[in-house]
Amino acid sequence: MYARLAGRPLAGGSYTGAIPSFMTDVPRGVTLLINGTTVTESRTPYQDDLANADTYYLGGHSYTLTDAEAQILIDAGYSEYLEPIV
């Protein structure tokens, strides 16, 4: 059996077992939800979480940010994930 979309065997879960397959080791990016200056991480954001956020950045994607958006992430400790554009 393979984890969905991962192309590798399930580890710890099964399609018919006690552990749902979505709780296995399928690689996921970390989504950042921004509300004001508060940054929250989520590996499995719900549509409502995205709709209620002022801004969000889906894991595994690249974004071009304004200086103000970048400063919020820097202040929250995510500076190592930012790359300046010159």
Coordinates of C-alpha atoms in Angstrom, one line a residue:
M1 CA 0.0 0.0 0.0
Y2 CA 1.2 3.5 -0.7
A3 CA 0.5 6.8 1.0
R4 CA -1.7 9.0 -1.1
L5 CA 0.3 11.2 -3.5
A6 CA 3.6 10.3 -1.7
G7 CA 4.6 7.4 -3.9
R8 CA 6.0 5.5 -0.9
P9 CA 4.7 2.8 1.5
L10 CA 2.4 3.7 4.4
A11 CA 4.1 3.9 7.8
G12 CA 1.8 3.2 10.7
G13 CA -1.6 3.6 9.0
S14 CA -3.7 1.7 6.6
Y15 CA -6.8 2.3 4.4
T16 CA -8.8 -0.2 6.5
G17 CA -7.0 -0.1 9.8
A18 CA -7.5 1.8 13.0
I19 CA -5.2 4.7 12.0
P20 CA -6.5 6.7 9.1
S21 CA -4.2 7.0 6.1
F22 CA -4.2 10.8 6.4
M23 CA -2.4 10.5 9.7
T24 CA 0.7 8.7 8.2
D25 CA 4.0 10.2 7.2
V26 CA 2.8 11.9 4.0
P27 CA 5.1 14.9 3.5
R28 CA 3.4 18.2 3.9
G29 CA 4.5 21.8 3.7
V30 CA 3.9 24.2 6.6
T31 CA 1.2 26.9 5.9
L32 CA 1.6 30.2 7.7
L33 CA -1.6 31.9 8.7
I34 CA -1.2 35.7 9.4
N35 CA -3.7 37.6 11.5
G36 CA -2.5 41.1 12.2
T37 CA 1.1 40.5 13.4
T38 CA 0.4 37.0 14.7
V39 CA 1.8 34.1 12.7
T40 CA 0.4 30.6 13.2
E41 CA 1.8 27.4 11.6
S42 CA -0.5 24.7 10.2
R43 CA 0.3 21.5 8.4
T44 CA -3.4 20.8 7.5
P45 CA -5.2 24.2 7.3
Y46 CA -9.0 24.1 6.8
Q47 CA -10.7 26.3 4.2
D48 CA -12.2 28.3 7.0
D49 CA -8.7 28.9 8.5
L50 CA -7.6 30.3 5.2
A51 CA -10.7 32.4 4.7
N52 CA -10.4 33.8 8.2
A53 CA -6.8 34.8 8.0
D54 CA -5.7 38.2 6.9
T55 CA -3.0 36.6 4.7
Y56 CA -1.7 33.0 4.3
Y57 CA 1.3 31.4 2.7
L58 CA 0.8 27.8 1.6
G59 CA 3.7 25.5 2.3
G60 CA 5.8 24.5 -0.7
H61 CA 5.1 27.6 -2.6
S62 CA 7.2 30.7 -3.3
Y63 CA 5.8 34.2 -2.8
T64 CA 6.9 37.8 -3.5
L65 CA 6.2 39.8 -0.3
T66 CA 6.1 43.5 0.4
D67 CA 8.5 44.9 3.0
A68 CA 5.7 45.1 5.5
E69 CA 4.7 41.4 4.9
A70 CA 8.3 40.3 5.2
Q71 CA 8.8 42.3 8.4
I72 CA 5.9 40.4 10.1
L73 CA 7.6 37.1 9.2
I74 CA 11.0 38.3 10.4
D75 CA 9.5 39.5 13.7
A76 CA 7.9 36.1 14.1
G77 CA 11.2 34.3 13.7
Y78 CA 10.9 33.2 10.0
S79 CA 13.7 35.2 8.6
E80 CA 15.7 32.2 7.5
Y81 CA 13.0 31.3 5.1
L82 CA 13.1 34.7 3.4
E83 CA 15.3 35.5 0.4
P84 CA 15.9 39.2 -0.5
I85 CA 15.3 40.2 -4.1
V86 CA 17.8 42.7 -5.5

